[in-house]
XYZ file of N, CA and C in Angstrom:
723
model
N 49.873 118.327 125.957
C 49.846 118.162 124.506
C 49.621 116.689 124.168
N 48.780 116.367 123.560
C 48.403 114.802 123.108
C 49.066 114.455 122.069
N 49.405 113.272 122.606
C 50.044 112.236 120.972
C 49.085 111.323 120.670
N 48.945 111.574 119.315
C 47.972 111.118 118.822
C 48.417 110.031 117.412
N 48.557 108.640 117.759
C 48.813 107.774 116.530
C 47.777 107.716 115.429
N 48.582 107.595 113.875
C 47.375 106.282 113.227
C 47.804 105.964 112.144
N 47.035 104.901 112.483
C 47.557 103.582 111.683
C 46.319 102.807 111.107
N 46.389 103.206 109.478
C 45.400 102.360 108.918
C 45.723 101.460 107.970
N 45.102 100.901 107.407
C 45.226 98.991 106.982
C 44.115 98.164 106.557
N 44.018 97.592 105.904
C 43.045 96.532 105.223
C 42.582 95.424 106.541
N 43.723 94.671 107.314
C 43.467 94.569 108.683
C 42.453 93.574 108.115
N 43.304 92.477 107.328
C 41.807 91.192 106.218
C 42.384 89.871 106.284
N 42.845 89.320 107.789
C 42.258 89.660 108.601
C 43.210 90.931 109.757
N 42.561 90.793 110.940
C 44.183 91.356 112.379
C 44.481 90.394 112.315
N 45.428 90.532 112.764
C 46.256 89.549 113.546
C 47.157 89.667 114.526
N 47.880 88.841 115.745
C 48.617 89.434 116.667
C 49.983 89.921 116.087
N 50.136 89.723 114.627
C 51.138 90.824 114.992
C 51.055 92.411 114.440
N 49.692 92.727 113.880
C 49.039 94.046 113.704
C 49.133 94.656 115.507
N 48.707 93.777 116.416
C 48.225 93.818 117.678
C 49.983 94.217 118.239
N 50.596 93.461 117.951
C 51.796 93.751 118.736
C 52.683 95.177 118.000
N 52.725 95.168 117.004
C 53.065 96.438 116.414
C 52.417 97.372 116.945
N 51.021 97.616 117.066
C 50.500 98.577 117.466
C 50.769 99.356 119.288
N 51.222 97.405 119.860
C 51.263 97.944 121.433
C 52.990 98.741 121.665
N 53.997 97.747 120.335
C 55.232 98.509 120.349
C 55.497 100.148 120.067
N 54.083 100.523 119.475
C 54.347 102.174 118.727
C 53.953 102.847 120.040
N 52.497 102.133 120.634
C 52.319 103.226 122.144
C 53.239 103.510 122.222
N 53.815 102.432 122.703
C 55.041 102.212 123.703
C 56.490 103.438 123.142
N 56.700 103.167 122.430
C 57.973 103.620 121.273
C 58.240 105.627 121.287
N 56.573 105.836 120.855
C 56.061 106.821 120.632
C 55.516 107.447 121.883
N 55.216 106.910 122.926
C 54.698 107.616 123.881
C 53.157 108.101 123.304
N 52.680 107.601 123.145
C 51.159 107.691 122.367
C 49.940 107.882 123.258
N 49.429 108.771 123.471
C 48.143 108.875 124.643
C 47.144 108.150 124.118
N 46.757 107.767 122.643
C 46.119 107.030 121.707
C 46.468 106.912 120.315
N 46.228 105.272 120.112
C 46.510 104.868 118.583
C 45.112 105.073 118.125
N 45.295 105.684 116.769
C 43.522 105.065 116.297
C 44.150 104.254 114.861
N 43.392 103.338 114.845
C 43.333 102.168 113.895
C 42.205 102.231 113.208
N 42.910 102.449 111.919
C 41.718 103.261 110.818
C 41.591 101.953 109.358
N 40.544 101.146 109.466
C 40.308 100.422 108.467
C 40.139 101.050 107.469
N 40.419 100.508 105.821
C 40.244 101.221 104.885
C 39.150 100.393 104.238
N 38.055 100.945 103.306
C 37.170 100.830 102.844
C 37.898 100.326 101.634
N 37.978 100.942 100.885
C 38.787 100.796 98.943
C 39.982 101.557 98.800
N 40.851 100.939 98.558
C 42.292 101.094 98.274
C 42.573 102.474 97.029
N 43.097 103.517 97.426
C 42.653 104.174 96.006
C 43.990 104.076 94.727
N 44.285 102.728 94.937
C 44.934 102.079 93.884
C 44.505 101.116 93.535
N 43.332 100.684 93.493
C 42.429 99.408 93.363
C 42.605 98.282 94.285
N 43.304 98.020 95.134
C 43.275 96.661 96.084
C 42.072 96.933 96.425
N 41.337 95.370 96.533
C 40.273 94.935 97.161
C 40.564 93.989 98.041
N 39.854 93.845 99.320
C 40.025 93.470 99.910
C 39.196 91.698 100.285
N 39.244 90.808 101.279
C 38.545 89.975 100.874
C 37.495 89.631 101.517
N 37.510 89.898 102.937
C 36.441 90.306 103.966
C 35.716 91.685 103.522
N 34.483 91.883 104.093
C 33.670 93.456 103.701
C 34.113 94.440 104.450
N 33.926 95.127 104.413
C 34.031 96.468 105.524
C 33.773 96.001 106.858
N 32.204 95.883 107.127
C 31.876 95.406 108.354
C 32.324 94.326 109.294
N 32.684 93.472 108.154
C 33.303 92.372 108.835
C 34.846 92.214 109.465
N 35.697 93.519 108.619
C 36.777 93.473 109.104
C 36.784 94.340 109.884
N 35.771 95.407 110.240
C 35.624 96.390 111.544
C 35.340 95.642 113.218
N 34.349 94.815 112.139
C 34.091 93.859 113.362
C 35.223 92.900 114.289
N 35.823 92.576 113.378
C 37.334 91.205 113.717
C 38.032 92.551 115.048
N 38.266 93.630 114.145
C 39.778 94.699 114.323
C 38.748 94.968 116.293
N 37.268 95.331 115.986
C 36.981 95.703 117.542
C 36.971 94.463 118.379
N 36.861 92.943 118.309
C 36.943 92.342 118.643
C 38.429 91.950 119.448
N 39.222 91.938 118.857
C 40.797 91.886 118.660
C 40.704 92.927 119.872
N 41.025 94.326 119.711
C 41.252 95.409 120.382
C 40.371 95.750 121.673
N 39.198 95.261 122.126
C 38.720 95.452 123.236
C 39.265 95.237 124.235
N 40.224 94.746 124.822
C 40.763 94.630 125.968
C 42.425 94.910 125.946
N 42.427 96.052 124.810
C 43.565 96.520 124.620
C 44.121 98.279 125.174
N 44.415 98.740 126.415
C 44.191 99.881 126.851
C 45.352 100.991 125.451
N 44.467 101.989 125.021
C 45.478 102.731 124.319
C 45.099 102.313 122.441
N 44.357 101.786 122.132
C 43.659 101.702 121.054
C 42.479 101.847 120.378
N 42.023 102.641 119.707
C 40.917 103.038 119.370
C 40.650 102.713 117.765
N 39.514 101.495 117.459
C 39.058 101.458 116.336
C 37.868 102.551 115.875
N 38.854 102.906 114.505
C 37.511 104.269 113.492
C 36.705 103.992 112.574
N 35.753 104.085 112.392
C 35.559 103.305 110.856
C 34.944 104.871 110.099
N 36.015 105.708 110.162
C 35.994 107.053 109.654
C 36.013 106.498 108.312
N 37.017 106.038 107.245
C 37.159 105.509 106.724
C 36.239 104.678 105.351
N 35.543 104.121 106.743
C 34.172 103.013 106.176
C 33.278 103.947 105.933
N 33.146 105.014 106.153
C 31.606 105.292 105.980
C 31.717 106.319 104.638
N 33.193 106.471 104.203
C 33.111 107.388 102.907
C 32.975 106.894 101.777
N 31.972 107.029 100.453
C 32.238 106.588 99.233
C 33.026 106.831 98.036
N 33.540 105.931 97.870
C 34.793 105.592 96.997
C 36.409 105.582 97.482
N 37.762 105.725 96.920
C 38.454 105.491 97.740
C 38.694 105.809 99.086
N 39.799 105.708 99.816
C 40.054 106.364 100.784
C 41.548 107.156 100.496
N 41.796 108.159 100.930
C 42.759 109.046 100.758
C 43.258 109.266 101.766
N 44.150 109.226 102.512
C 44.984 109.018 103.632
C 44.902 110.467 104.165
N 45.018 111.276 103.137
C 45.170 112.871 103.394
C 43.969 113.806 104.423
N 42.663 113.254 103.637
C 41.228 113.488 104.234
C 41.542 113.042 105.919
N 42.008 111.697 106.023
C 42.355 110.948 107.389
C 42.641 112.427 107.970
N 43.784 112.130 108.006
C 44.981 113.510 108.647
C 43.910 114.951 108.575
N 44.025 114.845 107.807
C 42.807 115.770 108.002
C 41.461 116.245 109.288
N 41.070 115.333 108.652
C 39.893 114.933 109.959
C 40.807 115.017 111.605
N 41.872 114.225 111.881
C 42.704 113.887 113.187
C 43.091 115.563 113.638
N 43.753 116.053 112.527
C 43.750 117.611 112.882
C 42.361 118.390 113.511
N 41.805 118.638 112.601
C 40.756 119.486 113.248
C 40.046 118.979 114.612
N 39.854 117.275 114.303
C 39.388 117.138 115.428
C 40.483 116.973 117.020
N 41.575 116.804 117.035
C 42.526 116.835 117.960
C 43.189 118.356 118.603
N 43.026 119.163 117.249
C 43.762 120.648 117.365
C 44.942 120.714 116.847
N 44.958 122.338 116.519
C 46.588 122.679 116.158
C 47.937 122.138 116.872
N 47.471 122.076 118.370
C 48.464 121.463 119.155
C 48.677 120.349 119.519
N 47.994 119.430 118.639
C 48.232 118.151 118.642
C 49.233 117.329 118.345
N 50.264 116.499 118.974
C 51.506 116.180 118.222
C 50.798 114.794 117.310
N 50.459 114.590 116.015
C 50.118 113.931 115.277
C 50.877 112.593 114.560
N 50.819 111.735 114.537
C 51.906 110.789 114.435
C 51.343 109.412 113.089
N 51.437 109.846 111.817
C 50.835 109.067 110.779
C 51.615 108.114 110.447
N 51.301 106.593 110.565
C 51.922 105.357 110.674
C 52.354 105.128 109.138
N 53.347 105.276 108.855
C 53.248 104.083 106.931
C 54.437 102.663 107.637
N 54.259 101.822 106.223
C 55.187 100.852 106.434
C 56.250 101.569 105.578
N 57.235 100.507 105.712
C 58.407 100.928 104.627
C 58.249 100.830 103.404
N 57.676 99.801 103.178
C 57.189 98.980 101.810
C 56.202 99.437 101.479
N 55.375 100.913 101.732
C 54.849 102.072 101.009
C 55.248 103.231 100.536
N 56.652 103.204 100.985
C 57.616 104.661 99.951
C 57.343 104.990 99.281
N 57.726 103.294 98.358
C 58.403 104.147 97.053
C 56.397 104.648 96.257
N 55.449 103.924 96.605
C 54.486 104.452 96.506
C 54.081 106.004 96.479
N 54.951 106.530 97.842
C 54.464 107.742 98.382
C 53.571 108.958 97.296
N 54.783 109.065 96.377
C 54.791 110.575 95.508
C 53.518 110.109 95.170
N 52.668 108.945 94.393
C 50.960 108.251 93.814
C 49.922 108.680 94.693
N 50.706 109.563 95.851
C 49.256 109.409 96.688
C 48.530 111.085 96.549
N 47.308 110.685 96.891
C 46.624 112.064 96.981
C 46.773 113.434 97.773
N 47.390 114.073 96.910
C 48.235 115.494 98.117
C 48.963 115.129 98.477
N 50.261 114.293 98.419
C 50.762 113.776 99.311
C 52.058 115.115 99.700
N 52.037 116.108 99.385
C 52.799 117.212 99.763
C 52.296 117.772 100.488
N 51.142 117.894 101.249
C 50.814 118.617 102.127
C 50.684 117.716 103.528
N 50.736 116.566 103.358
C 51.312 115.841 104.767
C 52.107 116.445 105.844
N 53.300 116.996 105.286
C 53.721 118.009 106.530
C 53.378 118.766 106.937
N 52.360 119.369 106.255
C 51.706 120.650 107.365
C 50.837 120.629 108.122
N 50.597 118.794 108.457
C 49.128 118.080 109.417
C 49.959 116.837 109.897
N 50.573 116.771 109.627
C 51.193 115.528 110.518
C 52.653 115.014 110.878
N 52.981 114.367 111.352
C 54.146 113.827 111.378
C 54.067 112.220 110.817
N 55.268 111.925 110.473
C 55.094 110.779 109.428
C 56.184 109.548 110.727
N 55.824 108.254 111.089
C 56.436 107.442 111.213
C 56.763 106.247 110.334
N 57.617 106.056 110.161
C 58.047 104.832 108.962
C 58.537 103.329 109.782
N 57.791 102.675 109.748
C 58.221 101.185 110.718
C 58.547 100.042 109.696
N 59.387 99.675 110.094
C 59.472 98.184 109.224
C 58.670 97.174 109.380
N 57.785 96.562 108.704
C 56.468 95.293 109.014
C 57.401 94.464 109.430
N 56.050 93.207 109.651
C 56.732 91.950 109.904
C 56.877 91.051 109.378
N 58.016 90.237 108.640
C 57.916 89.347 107.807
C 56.699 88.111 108.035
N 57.201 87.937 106.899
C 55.944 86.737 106.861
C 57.030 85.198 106.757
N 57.094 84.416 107.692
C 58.214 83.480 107.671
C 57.602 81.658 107.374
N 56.348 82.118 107.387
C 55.919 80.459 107.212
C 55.872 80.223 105.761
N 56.526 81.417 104.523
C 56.940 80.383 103.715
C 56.064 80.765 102.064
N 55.381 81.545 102.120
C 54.382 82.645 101.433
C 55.525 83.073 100.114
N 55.768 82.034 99.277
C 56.606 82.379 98.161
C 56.032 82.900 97.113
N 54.790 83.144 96.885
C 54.537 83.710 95.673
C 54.512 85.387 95.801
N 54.140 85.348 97.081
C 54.011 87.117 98.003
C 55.553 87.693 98.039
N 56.029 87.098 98.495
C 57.227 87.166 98.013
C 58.095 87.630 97.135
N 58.177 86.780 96.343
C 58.643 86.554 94.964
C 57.743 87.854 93.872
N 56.396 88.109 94.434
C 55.780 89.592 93.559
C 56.557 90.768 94.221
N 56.547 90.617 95.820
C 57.363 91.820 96.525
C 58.886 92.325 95.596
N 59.203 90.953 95.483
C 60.651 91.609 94.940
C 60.866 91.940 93.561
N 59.933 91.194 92.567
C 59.353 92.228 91.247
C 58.827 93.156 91.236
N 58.402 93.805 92.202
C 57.930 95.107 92.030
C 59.500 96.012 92.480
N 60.258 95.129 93.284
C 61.574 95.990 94.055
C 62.613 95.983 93.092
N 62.395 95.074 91.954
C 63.328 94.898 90.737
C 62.558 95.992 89.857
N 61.476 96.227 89.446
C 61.409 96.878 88.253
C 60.726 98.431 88.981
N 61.286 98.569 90.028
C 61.402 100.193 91.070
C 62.579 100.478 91.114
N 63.485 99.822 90.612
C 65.036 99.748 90.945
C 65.005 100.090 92.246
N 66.115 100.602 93.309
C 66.922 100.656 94.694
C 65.517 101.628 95.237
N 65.271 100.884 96.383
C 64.348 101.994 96.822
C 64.561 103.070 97.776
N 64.079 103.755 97.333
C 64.231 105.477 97.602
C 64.018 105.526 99.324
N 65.391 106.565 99.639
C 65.361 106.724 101.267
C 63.986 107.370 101.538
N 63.550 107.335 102.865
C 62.478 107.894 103.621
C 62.764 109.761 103.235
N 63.957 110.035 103.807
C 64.720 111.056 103.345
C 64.150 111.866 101.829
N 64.578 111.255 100.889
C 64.209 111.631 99.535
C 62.770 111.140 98.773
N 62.563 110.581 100.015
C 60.654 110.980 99.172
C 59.811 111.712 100.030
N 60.452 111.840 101.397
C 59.166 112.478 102.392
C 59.965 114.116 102.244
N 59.750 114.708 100.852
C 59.951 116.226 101.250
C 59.314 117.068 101.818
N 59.735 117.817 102.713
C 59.239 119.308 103.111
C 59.249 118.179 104.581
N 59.711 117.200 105.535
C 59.666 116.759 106.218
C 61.385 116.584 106.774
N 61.055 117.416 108.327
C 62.728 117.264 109.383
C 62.330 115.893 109.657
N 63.503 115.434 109.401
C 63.986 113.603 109.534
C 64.864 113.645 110.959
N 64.422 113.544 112.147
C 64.922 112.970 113.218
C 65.071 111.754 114.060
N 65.653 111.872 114.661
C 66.448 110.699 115.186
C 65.452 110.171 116.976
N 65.258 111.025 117.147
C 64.727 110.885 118.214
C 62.896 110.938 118.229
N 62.323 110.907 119.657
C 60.829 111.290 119.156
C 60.116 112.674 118.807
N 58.839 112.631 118.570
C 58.386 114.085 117.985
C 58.452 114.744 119.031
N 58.869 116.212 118.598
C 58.600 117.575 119.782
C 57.752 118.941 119.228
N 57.407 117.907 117.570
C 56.270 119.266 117.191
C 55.052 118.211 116.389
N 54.031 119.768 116.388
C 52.624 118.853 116.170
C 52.553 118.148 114.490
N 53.560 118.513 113.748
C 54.072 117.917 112.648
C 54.930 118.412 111.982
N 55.230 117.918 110.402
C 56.465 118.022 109.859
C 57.550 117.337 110.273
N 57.561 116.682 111.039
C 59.090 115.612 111.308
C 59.048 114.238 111.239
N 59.886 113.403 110.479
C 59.983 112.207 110.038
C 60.631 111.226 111.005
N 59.928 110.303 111.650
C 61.183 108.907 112.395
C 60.872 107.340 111.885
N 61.957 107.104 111.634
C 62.390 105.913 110.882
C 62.544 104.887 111.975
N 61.311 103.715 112.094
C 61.326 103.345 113.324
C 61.103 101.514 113.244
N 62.161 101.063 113.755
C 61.950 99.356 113.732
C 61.701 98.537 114.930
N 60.624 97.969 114.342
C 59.980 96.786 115.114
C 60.071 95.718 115.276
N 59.687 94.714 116.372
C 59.634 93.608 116.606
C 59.391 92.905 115.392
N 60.324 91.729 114.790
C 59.332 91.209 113.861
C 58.664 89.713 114.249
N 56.905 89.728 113.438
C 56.401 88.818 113.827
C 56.265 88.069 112.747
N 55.990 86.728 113.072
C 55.825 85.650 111.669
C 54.654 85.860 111.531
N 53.894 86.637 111.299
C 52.292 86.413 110.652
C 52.043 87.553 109.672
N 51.262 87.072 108.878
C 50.800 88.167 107.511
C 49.169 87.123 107.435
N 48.814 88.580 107.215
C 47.191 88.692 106.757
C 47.148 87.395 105.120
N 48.104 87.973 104.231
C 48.141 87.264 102.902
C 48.149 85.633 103.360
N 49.301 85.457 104.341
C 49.078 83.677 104.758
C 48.223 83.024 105.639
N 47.546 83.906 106.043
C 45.897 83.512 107.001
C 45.382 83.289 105.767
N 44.808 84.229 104.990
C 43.567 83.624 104.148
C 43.934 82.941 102.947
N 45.139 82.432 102.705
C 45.465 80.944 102.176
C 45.590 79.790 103.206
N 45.605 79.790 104.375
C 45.478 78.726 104.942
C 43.976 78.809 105.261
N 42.934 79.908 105.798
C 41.849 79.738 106.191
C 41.092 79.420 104.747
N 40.944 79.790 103.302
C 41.033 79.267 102.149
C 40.871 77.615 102.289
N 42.117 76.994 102.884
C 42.194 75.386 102.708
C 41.498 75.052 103.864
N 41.113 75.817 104.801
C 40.232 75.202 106.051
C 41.274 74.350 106.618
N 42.235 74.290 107.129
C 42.637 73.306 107.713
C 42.557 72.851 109.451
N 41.722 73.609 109.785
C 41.305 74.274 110.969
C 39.862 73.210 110.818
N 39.617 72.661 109.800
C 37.874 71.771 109.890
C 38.297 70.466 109.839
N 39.794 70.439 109.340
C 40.252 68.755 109.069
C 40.257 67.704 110.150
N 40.213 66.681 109.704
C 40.413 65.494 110.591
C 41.006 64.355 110.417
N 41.632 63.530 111.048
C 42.436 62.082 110.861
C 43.454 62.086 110.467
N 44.265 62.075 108.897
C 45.289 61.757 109.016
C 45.487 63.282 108.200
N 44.151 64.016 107.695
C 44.249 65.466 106.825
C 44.732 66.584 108.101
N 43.894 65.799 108.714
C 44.391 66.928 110.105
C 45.754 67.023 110.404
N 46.494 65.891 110.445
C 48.144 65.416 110.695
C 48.805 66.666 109.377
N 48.026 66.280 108.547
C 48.899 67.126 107.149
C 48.834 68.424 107.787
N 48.293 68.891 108.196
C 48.067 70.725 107.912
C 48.026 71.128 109.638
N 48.739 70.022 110.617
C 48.718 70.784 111.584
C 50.003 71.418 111.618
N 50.664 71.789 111.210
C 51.433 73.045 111.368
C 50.717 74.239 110.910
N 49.807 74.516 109.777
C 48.838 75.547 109.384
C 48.297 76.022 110.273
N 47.340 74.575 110.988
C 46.008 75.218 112.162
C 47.168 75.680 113.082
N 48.513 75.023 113.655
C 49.121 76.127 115.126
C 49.240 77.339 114.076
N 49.773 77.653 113.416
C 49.866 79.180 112.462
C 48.680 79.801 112.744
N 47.502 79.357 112.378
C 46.047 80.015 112.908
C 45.620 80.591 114.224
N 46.347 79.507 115.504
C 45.961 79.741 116.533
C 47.003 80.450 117.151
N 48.221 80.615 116.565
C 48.976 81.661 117.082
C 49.032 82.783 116.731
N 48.608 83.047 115.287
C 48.665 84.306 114.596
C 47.115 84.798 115.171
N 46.211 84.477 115.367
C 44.546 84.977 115.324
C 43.711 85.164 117.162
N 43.762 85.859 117.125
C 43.038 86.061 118.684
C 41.991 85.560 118.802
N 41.327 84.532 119.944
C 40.513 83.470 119.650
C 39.062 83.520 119.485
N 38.997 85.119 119.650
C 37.487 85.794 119.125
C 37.938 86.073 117.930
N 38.748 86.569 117.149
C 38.639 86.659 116.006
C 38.368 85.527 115.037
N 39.249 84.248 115.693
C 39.142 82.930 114.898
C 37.866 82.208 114.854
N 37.088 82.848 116.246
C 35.784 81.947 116.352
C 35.089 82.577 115.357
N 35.150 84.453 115.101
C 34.077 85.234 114.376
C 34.451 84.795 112.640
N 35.602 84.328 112.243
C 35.902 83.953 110.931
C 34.995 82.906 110.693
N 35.674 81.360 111.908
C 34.566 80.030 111.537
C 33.275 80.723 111.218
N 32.698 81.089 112.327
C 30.800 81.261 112.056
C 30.567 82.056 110.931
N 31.258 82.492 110.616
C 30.781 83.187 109.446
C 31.516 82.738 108.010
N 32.538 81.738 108.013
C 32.887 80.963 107.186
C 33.903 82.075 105.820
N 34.588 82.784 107.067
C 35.080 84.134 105.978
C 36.625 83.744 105.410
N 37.064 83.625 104.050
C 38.009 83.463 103.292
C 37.797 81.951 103.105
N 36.616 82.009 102.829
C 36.574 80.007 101.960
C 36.349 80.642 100.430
């Protein structure tokens, strides 16, 4: 019986700790394959700031020498939003009824949940994992500071429990091809996509002399958060100036 992850994302840019989350869920989940599903258009309007292609491109770059990951650009090739549901969809038929199915959210998409398209028929195609992201610690106060206005005027946010209905909430890993919920925490990493492309934004990665002195704590942030094909494919193409 195959376990089958996925996990999709704007991914604008990867970064290693998209990369390390993803190697903790193999791992976690017992996963025969993750697929990592870029999203085209947000079907709540987020836009993204890289194109499609370009962030398909970064995510296969990143992931080639990663055993147990598979980039889709199922996703990319549909017009207008993307609907998470269609996803699951597609993973079913093409995996089988007996597929143990394993659909990635963060936490900090809950209270979202009920907004999404069909989102009641999720249990009868998948199983739902709920992971906690990774903070963002270098300091990203305005991201921040919106996160927790949206957590103030959502009031207390709603258990996994009481929004994922028609879903068994267990404790342990999956033993069916869906319908069961695990509430699952991860490593956390200091990197976020939002504080790459404000530092790649200021270029501080082109500076020199005493500008360079200013912003080298930024560029190590760059070169630790960004896999060094990804960082080279951003420069040449000069993506988030």
């Amino acid at each position: 019986m195959q376990r089958i992850g996925i996990l999709g994302g704007s991914f604008d840019p990867v970064h290693r700790g998209h990369l390390g989350s993803a190697k903790e869920l193999l791992a976690a989940l017992g996963l025969d394959r993750l697929m990592l599903v870029p999203v085209a258009q947000h079907a709540f309007g987020k836009q993204a700031a890289a194109s499609p292609a370009q962030r398909l491109a970064m995510l296969e770059l990143a992931t080639a020498d990663v055993p147990g990951l598979s980039v889709d650009d199922i996703e990319l090739q549909r017009s207008g939003p993307s609907y998470s549901i269609d996803t699951v969809a597609h993973y079913r038929d093409l995996f089988g009824p007996g597929a143990i199915l394993c659909f990635i959210v963060g936490s900090d998409a809950l209270p979202d949940l009920p907004r999404w398209h069909r989102w009641q028929d999720f249990p009868a195609l998948t199983n739902f994992v709920v992971m906690q992201r990774a903070e963002d610690n270098f300091g990203n106060a305005q991201a921040k500071q919106a996160q927790a206005s949206r957590a103030q005027s959502r009031g207390a946010a709603p258990k996994a429990q009481d929004i994922c209905e028609g879903f068994e909430v267990i404790e342990n890993n999956f033993n069916k091809p869906c319908g069961q919920l695990l509430q699952l925490q991860l490593s956390r990493l200091p990197f976020s996509s939002t504080t790459l492309r404000r530092l790649l934004g200021n270029a501080p990665n082109r500076l020199e002399g005493a500008q360079y002195e200013q912003h080298e704590h930024a560029k190590q942030y760059l070169s630790d958060a960004l896999p060094p094909a990804v960082l080279d494919y951003i420069n040449r193409y000069g993506l988030y100036q």
